mmCIF file of C-alpha atoms and ligand atoms in Angstrom:
data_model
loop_
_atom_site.group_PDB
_atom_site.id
_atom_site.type_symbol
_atom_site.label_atom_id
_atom_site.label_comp_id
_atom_site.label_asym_id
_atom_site.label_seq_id
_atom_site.Cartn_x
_atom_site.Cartn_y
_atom_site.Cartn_z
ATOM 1 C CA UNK A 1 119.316 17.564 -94.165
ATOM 2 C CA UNK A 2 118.209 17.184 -97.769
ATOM 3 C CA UNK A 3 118.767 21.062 -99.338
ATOM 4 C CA UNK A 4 116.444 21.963 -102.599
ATOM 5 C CA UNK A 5 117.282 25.840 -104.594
ATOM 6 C CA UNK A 6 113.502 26.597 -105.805
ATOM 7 C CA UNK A 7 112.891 29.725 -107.811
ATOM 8 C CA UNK A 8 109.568 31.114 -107.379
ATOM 9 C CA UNK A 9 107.800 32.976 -110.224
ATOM 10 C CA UNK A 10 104.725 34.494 -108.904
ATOM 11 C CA UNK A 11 104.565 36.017 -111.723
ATOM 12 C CA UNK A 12 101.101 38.216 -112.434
ATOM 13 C CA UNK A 13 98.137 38.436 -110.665
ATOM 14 C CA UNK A 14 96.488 36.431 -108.000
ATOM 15 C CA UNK A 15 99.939 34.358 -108.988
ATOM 16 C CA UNK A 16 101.207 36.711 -106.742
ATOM 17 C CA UNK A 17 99.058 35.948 -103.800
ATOM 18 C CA UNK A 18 99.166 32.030 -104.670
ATOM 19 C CA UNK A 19 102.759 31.196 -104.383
ATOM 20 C CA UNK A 20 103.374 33.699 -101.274
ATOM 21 C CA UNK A 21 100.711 31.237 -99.704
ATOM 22 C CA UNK A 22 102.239 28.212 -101.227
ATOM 23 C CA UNK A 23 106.027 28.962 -99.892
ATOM 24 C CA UNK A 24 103.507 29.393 -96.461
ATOM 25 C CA UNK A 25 102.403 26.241 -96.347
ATOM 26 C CA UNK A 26 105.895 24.525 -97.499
ATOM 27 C CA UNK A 27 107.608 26.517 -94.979
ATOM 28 C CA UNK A 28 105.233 25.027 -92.375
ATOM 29 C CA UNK A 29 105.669 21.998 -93.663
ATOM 30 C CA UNK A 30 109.689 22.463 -93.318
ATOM 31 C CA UNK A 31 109.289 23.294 -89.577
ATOM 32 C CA UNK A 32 107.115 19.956 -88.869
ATOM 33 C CA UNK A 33 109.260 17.601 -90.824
ATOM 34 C CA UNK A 34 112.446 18.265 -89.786
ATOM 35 C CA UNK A 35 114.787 15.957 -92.749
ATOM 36 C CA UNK A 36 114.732 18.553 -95.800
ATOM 37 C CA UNK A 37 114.818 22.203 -96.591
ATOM 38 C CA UNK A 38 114.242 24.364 -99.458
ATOM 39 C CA UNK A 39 116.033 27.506 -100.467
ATOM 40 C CA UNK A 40 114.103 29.297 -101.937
ATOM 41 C CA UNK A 41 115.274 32.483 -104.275
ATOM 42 C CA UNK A 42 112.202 34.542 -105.644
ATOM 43 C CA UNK A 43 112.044 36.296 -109.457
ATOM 44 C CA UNK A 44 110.126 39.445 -109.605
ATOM 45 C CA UNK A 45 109.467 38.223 -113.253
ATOM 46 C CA UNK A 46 106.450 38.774 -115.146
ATOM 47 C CA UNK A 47 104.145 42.311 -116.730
ATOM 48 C CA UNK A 48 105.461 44.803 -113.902
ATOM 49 C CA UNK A 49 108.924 43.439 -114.796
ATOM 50 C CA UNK A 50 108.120 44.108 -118.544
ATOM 51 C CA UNK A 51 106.780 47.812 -117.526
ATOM 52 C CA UNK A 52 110.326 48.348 -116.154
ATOM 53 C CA UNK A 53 112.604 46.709 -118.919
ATOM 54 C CA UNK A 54 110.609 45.911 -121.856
ATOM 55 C CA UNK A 55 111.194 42.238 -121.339
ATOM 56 C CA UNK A 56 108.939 39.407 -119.370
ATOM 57 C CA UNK A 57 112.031 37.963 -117.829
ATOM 58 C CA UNK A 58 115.998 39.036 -118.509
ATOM 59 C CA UNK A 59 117.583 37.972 -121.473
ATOM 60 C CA UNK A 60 119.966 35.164 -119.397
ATOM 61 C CA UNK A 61 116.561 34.164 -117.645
ATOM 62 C CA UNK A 62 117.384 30.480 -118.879
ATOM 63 C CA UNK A 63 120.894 30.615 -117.744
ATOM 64 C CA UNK A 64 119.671 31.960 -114.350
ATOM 65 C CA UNK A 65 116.798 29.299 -113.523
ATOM 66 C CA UNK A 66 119.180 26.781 -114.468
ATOM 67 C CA UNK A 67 121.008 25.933 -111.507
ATOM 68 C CA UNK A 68 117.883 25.326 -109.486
ATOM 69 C CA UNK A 69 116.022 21.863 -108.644
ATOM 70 C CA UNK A 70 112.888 23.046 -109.530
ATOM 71 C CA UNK A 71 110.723 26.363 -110.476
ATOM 72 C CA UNK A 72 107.790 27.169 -108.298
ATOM 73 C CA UNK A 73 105.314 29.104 -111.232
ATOM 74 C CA UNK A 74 102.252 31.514 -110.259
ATOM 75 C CA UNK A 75 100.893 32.487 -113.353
ATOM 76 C CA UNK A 76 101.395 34.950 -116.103
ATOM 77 C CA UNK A 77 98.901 37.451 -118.314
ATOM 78 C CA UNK A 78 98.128 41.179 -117.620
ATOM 79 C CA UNK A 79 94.870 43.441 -119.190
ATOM 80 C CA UNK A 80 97.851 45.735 -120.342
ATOM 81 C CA UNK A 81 99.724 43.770 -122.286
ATOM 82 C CA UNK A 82 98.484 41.369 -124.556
ATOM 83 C CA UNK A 83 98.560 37.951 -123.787
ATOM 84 C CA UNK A 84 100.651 36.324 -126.640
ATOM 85 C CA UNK A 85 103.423 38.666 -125.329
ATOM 86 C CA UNK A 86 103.355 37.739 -121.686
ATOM 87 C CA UNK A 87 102.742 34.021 -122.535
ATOM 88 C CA UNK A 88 105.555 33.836 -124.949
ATOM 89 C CA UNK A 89 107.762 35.700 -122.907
ATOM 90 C CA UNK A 90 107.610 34.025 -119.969
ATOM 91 C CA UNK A 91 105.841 30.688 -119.399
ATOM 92 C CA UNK A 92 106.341 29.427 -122.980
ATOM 93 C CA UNK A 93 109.942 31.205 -123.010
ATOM 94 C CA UNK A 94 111.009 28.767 -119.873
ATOM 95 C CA UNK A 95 108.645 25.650 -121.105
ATOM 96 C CA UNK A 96 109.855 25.079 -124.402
ATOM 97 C CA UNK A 97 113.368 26.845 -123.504
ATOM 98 C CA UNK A 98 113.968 23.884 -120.847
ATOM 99 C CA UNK A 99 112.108 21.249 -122.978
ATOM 100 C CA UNK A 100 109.556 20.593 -120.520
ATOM 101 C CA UNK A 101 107.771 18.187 -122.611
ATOM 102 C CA UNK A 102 105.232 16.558 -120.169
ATOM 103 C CA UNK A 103 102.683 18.607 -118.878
ATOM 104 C CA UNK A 104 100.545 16.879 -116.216
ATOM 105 C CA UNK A 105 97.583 17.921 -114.694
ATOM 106 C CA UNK A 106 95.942 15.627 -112.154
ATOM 107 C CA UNK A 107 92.267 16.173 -111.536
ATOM 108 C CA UNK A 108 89.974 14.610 -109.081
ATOM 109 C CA UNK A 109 87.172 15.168 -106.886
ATOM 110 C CA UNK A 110 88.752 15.932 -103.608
ATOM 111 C CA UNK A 111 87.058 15.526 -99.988
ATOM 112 C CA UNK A 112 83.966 17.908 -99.619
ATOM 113 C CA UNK A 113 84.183 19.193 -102.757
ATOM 114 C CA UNK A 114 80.974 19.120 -105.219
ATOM 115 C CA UNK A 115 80.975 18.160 -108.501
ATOM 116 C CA UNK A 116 78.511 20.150 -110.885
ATOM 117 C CA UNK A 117 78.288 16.642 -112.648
ATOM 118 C CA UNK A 118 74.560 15.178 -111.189
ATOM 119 C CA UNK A 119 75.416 11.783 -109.271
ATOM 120 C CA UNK A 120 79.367 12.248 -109.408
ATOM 121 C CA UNK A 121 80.782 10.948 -106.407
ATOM 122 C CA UNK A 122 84.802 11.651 -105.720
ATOM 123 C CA UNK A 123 85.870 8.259 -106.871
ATOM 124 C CA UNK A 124 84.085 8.592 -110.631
ATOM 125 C CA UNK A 125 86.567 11.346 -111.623
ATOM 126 C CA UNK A 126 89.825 10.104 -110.924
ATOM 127 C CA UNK A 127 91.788 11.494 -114.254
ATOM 128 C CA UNK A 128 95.403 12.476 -115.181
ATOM 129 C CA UNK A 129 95.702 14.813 -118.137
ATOM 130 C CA UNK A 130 98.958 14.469 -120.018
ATOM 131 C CA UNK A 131 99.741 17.878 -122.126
ATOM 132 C CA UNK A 132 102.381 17.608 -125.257
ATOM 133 C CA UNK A 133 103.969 20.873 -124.036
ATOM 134 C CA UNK A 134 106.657 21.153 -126.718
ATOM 135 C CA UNK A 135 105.129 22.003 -130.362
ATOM 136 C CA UNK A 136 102.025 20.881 -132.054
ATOM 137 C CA UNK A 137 99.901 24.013 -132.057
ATOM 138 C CA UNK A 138 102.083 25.609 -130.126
ATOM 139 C CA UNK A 139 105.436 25.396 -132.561
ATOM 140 C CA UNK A 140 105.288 29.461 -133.047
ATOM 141 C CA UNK A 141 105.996 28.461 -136.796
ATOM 142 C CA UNK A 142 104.207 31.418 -138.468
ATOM 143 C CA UNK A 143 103.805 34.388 -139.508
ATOM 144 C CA UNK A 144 101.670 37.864 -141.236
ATOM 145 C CA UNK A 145 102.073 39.692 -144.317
ATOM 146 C CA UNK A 146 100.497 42.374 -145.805
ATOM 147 C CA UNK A 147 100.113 44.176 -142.507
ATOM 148 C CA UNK A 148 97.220 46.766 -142.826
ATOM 149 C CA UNK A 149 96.169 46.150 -146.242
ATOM 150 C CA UNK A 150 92.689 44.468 -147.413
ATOM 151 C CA UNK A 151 94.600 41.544 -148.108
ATOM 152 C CA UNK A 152 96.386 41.118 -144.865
ATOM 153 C CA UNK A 153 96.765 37.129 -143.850
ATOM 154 C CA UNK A 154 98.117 35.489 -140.908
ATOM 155 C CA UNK A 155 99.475 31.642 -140.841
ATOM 156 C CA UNK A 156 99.418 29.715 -137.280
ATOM 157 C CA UNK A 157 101.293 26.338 -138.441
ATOM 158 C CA UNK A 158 100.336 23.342 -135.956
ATOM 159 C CA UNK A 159 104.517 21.020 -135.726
ATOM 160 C CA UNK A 160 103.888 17.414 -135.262
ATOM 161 C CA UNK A 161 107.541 15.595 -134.949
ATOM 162 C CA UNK A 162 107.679 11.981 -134.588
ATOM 163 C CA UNK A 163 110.097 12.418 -131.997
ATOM 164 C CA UNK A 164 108.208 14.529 -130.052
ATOM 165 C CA UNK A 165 104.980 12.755 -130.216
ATOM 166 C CA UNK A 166 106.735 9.469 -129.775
ATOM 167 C CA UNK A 167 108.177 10.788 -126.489
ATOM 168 C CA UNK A 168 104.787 11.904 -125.333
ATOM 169 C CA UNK A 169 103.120 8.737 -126.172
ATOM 170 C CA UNK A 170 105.576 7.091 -123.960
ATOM 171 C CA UNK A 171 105.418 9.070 -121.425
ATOM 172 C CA UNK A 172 101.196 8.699 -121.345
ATOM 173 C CA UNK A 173 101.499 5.369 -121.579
ATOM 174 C CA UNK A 174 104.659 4.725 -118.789
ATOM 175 C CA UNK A 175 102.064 6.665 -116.585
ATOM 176 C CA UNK A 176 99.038 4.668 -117.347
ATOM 177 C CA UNK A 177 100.975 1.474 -116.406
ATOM 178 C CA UNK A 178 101.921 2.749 -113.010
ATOM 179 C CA UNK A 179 97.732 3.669 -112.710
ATOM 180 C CA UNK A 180 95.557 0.616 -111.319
ATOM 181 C CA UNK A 181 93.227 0.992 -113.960
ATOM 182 C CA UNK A 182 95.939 1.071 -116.651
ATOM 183 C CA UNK A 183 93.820 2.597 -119.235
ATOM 184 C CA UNK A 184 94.675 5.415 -121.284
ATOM 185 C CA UNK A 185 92.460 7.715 -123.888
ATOM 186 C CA UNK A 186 93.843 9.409 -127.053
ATOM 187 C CA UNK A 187 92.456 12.562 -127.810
ATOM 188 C CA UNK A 188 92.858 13.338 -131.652
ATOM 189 C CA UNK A 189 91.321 15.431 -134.303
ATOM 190 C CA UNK A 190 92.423 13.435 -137.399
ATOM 191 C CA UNK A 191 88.929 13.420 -139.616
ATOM 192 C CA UNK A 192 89.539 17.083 -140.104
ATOM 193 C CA UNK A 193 93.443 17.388 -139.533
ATOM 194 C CA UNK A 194 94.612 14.849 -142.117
ATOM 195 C CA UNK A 195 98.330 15.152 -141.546
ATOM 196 C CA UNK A 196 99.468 16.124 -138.453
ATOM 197 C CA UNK A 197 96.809 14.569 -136.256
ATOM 198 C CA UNK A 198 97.489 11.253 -138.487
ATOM 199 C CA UNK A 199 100.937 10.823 -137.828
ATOM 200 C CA UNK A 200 100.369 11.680 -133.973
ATOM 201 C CA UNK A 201 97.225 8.579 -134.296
ATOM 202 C CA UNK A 202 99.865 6.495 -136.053
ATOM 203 C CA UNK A 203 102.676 6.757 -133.700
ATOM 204 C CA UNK A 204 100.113 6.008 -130.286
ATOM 205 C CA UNK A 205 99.381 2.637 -131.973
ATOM 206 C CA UNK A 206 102.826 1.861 -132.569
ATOM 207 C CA UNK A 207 103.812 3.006 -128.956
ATOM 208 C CA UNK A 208 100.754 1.205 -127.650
ATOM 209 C CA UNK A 209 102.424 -2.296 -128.968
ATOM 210 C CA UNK A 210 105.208 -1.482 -126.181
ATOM 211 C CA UNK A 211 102.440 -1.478 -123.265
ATOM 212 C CA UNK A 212 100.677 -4.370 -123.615
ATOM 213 C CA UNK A 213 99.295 -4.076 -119.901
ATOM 214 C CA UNK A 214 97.384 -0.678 -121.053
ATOM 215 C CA UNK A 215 94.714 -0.974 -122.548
ATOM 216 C CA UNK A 216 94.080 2.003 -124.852
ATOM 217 C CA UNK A 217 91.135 4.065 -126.685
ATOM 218 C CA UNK A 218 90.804 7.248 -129.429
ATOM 219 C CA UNK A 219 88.478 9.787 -128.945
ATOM 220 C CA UNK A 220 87.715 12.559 -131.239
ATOM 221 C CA UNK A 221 88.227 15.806 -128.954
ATOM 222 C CA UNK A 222 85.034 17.283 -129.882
ATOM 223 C CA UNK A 223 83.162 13.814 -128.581
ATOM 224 C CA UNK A 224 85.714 13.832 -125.631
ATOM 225 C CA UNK A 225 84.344 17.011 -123.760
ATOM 226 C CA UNK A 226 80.923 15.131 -124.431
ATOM 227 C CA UNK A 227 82.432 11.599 -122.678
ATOM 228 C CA UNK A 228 83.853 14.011 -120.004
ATOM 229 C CA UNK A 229 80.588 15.260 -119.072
ATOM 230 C CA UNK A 230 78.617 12.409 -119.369
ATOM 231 C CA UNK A 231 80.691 9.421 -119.011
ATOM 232 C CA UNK A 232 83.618 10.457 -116.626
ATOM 233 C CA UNK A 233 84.120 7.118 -114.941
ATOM 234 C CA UNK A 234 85.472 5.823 -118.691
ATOM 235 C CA UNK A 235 88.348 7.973 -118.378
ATOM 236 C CA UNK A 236 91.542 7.395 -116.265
ATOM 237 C CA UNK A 237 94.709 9.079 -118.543
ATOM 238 C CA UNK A 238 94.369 10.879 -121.058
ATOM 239 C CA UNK A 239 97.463 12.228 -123.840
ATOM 240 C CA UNK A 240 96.314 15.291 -126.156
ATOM 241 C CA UNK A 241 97.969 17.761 -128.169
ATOM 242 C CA UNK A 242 99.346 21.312 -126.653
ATOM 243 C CA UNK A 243 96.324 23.277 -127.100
ATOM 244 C CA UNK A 244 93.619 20.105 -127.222
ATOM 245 C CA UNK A 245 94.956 19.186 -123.720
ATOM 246 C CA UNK A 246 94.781 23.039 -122.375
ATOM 247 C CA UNK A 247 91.149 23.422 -123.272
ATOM 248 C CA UNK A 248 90.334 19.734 -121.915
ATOM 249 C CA UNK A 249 92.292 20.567 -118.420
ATOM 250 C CA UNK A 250 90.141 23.546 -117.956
ATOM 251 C CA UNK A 251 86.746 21.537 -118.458
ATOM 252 C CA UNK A 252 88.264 19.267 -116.073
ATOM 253 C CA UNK A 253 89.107 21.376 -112.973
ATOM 254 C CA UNK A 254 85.614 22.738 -113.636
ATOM 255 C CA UNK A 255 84.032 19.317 -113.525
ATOM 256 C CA UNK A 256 86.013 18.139 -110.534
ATOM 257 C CA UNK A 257 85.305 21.582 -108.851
ATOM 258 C CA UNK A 258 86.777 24.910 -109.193
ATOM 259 C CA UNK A 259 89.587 25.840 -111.773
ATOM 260 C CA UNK A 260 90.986 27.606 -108.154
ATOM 261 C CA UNK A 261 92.162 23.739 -107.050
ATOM 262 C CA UNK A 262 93.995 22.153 -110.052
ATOM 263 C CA UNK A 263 97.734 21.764 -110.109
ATOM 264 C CA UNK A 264 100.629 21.227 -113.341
ATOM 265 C CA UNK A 265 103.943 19.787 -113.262
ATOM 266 C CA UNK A 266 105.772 20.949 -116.716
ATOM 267 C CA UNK A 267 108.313 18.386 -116.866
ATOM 268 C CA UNK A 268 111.476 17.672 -118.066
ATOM 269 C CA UNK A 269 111.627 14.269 -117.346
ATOM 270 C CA UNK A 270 114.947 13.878 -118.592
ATOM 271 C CA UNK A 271 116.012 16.009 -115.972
ATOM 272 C CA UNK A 272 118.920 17.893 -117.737
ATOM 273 C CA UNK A 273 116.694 20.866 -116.462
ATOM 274 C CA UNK A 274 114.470 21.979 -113.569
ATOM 275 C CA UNK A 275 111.114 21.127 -114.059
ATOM 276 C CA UNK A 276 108.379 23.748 -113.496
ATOM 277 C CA UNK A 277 104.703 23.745 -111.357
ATOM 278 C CA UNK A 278 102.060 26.010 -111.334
ATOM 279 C CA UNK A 279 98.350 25.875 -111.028
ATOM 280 C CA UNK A 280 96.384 25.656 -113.671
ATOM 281 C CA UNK A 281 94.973 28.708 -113.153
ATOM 282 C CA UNK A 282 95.654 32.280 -114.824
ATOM 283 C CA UNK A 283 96.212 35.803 -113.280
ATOM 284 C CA UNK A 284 92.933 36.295 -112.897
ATOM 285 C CA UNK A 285 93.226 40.403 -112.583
ATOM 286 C CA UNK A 286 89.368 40.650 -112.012
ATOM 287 C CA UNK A 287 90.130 39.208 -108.224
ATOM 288 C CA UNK A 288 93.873 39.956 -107.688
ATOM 289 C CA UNK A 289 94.755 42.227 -104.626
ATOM 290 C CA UNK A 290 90.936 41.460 -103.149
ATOM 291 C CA UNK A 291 92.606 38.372 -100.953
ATOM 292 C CA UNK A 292 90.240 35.528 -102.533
ATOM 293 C CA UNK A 293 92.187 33.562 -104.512
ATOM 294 C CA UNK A 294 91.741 29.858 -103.981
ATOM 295 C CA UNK A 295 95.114 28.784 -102.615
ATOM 296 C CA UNK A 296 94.729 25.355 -103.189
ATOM 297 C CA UNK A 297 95.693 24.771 -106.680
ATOM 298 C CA UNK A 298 98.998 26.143 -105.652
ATOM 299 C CA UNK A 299 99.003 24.209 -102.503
ATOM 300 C CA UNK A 300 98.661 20.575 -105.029
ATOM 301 C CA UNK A 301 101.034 22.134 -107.289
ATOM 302 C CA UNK A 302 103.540 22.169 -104.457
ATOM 303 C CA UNK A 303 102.579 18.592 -103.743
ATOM 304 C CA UNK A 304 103.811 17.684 -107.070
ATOM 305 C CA UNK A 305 107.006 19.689 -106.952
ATOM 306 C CA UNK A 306 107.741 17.694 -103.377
ATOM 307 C CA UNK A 307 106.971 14.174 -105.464
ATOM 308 C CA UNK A 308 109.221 15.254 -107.791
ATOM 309 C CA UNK A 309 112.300 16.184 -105.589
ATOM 310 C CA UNK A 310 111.461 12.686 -103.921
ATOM 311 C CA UNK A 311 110.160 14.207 -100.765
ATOM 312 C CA UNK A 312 107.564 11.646 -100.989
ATOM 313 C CA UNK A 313 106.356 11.796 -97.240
ATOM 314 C CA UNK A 314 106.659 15.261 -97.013
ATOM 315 C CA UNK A 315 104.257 15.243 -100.348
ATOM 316 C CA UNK A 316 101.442 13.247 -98.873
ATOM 317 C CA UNK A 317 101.387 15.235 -95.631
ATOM 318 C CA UNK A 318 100.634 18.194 -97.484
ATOM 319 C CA UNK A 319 98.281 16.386 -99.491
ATOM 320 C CA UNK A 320 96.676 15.149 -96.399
ATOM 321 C CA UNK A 321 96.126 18.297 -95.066
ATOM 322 C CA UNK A 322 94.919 19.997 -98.488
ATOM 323 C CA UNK A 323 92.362 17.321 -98.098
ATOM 324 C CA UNK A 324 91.074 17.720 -94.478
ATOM 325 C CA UNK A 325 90.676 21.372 -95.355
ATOM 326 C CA UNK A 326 88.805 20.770 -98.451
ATOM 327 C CA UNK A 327 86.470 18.549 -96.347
ATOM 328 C CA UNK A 328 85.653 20.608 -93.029
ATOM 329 C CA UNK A 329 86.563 24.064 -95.078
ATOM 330 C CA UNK A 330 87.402 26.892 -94.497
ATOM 331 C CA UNK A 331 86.522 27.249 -98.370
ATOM 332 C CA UNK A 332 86.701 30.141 -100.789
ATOM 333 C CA UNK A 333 84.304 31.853 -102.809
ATOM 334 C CA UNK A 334 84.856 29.813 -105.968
ATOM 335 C CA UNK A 335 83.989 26.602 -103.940
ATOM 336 C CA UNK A 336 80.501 28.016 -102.249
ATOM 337 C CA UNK A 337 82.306 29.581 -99.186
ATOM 338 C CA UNK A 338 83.250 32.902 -97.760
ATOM 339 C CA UNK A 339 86.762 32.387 -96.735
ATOM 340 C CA UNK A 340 89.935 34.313 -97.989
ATOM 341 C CA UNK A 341 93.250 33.067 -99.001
ATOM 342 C CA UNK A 342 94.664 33.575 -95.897
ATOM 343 C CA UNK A 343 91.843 32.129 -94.181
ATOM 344 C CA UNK A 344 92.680 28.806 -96.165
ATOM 345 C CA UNK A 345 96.287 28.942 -95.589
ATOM 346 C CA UNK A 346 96.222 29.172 -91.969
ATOM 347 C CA UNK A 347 93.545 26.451 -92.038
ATOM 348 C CA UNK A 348 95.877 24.281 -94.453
ATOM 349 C CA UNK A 349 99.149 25.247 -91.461
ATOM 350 C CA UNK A 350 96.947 24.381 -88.698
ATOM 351 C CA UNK A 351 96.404 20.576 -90.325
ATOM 352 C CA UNK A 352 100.074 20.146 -90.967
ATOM 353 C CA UNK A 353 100.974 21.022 -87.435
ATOM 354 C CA UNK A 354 98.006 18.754 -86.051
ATOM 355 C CA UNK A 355 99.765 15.384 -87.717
ATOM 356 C CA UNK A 356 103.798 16.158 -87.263
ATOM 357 C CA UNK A 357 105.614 13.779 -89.373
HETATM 358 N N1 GGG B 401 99.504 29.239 -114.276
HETATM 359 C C1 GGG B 401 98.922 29.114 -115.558
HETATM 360 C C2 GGG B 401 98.978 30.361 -116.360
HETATM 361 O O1 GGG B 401 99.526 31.364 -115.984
HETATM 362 N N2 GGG B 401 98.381 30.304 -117.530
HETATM 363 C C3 GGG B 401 98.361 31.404 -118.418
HETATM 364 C C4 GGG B 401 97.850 31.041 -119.764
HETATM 365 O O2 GGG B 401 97.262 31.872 -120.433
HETATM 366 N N3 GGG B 401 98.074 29.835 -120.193
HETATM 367 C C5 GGG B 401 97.645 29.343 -121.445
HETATM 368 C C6 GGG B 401 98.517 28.252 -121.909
HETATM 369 O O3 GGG B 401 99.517 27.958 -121.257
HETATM 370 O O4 GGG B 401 98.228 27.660 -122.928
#
C-alpha cells in the first residue's frame, strides 16, 4: 500500500465546506482503488485560529507542515480581519516560506459546462496558467511613513530576480513542451514598467533559445484579457507575474465557467518541500455555512495533488468522475443549477463507485 501524510487547511470560509467534501471524495476514492492511502492530519488554521491566538497559523507552522507529502489548502480571508493580514499570515506565510515557486492553474471548459464566451465550444479553451508565486509584486519589500500626517506615503516595491524569473521561465516553457500544441504566451507590462518587466522580457527570450520545439509569443497584459475574450483558441500556456497571473486566472475560471470549478497546485518543484493545492477560489463569507459552495474546484485541486504524489490512475478516475457530474449535473447555483455541496459530492461518490478501478 502506497501511504501519503496530507495536511488539510480548510482554512476560512466556504474553504471549510470545500476540503471536508474534497477529503469525501478522496476517501471514496481510497475505498474503490484499493493500492494507496492517505493520512490525513487536519490544521484548524486560519481567522478563528487568529481570534484565539493572535496568529493565522503557530509560529513553528513551517516546521510542522514540513514532514508531510503534500498540503491540501481551502482558502483564507475573513470580513473581520483585513485581508493583507490573513493572506500574509497564512497562504503567503506557507507559499513563499516553502518556496513554492510555480503556481499552476489549469482551466478548461469541462463537459456540460457553458462558456459565457458566444460560440466557445470545450475544446477552444484549453489553457494552463503558470503564476511566478515567489516575488515580483508580491516581494513585501515596502513600507509607510508619516503615519497620520498630510504627508503620509506608502511604497509597494514590485522584486524581479533573474533567478527567480529564470526558474519560472523554465518551468513555463518545460510545461509547454510536454503540451501538444507547444505554444506558450508571455504576459508582460514592459512599455510602462521599464525595469523590472524588462529584465523578466529579456530573460523569456534567452530561456526561449533552450526550447526550440515551443514556439513562443508576448502579450501586453492589458491586450491579453482582450485576446482572452476574444481570441481564446490562440492561447495554450501562459507565464505572468505574481499578481498579473492572479487577476488573469480569475478571468479565466470565469470564461471557462464558474470561479467555483478552478483548481492550483503551488509548487515546489524541487521538492525539498510539500507542495500545496487549493482552489482558486476565496472564502467567500457571503455563502459560507448556506451549503452551496461549488465543490468542484476542490474536487480538481485534489486531482492535481494525486498527479503530483504519482497516483496517476487514481487522478484520472477522479477526474473522470468530476467530469460525468459536470455533464449530467447535479450542478450548483454558480453553474445555473439548484444543487448543494453535498448534493454534488454524493453525485461525484456515486461516479467513482460506478467505474471501480
Ligand atoms: N484558495 C485561494 C484563496 O484563499 N485566495 C485568497 C486570496 O485572497 N488570494 C489572493 C492571492 O493569493 O493573491
Amino acid at each position: 500500500m502506497r501511504t501519503h501524510r496530507i495536511a488539510a487547511i480548510p482554512g476560512d470560509g466556504i474553504g471549510i465546506e470545500v476540503i471536508e467534501a474534497g477529503l469525501e471524495v478522496l476517501s471514496a476514492l481510497q475505498q474503490t482503488d484499493g493500492g494507496f492511502k492517505l493520512d490525513v492530519s487536519t490544521f484548524d488554521w486560519g481567522s478563528a485560529y487568529y481570534g484565539k491566538h493572535g496568529r493565522m497559523m503557530p509560529e513553528d507552522g513551517l516546521a510542522q507542515l514540513r514532514p508531510f507529502d503534500a498540503i491540501y489548502f481551502g482558502a483564507v480571508g475573513s470580513p473581520s480581519i483585513p485581508d493583507h493580514i490573513t493572506l500574509w499570515g497564512l497562504r503567503i506565510a506557507i507559499c513563499q516560506g516553502f518556496d513554492q515557486y510555480a503556481n499552476v492553474r489549469p482551466t478548461r471548459i469541462l463537459p456540460g459546462i457553458a462558456s459565457p464566451l458566444r460560440n466557445c465550444e470545450p475544446g477552444d479553451l484549453d489553457w494552463i496558467i503558470v503564476r511566478e508565486n515567489s516575488e515580483g509584486e508580491y516581494s513585501g519589500v515596502g513600507g509607510r511613513a508619516h503615519a497620520g500626517f498630510p504627508e503620509e506615503v506608502a511604497m509597494e516595491t514590485s522584486v524581479f530576480t533573474r533567478r527567480a524569473v529564470e526558474r519560472i521561465m523554465r518551468f513555463a516553457f518545460e510545461l509547454a513542451a510536454t503540451r501538444p500544441r507547444k505554444h506558450l504566451t508571455v504576459v508582460t507590462k514592459s512599455n510602462a514598467q521599464r525595469h523590472g518587466m524588462v529584465l523578466w522580457d529579456e530573460i523569456a527570450a534567452e530561456v526561449a533559445r533552450e526550447f526550440p520545439s515551443v514556439t513562443v509569443d508576448k502579450e501586453l497584459v492589458d491586450a491579453m484579457t482582450v485576446r482572452m475574450a476574444l481570441r481564446p483558441r490562440s492561447l495554450d500556456v501562459v507565464v505572468a507575474t505574481n499578481l498579473h497571473a492572479d487577476i488573469l486566472s480569475d478571468l479565466a475560471a470565469a470564461l471557462a465557467g464558474s470561479i467555483g470549478i478552478a483548481p492550483t497546485a503551488n509548487l515546489d518543484p524541487t521538492r525539498r518541500a510539500p507542495s500545496m493545492f487549493e482552489p482558486i477560489h476565496g472564502s467567500a463569507f457571503d455563502i459560507m455555512g448556506k451549503g452551496v459552495a461549488n465543490p468542484i474546484g476542490a474536487f480538481w485541486t485534489a486531482v492535481l495533488m494525486l498527479e503530483h504524489l504519482g497516483e496517476r490512475e487514481p487522478a484520472r478516475r477522479l477526474m473522470n468522475a468530476i467530469e460525468r457530474v459536470t455533464a449530467n449535473g447535479p450542478r450548483t447555483r454558480d453553474l445555473g443549477g439548484e444543487a448543494g455541496t453535498a448534493d454534488v459530492t454524493r453525485a461525484v461518490r456515486d461516479a467513482i463507485a460506478a467505474v471501480p478501478a
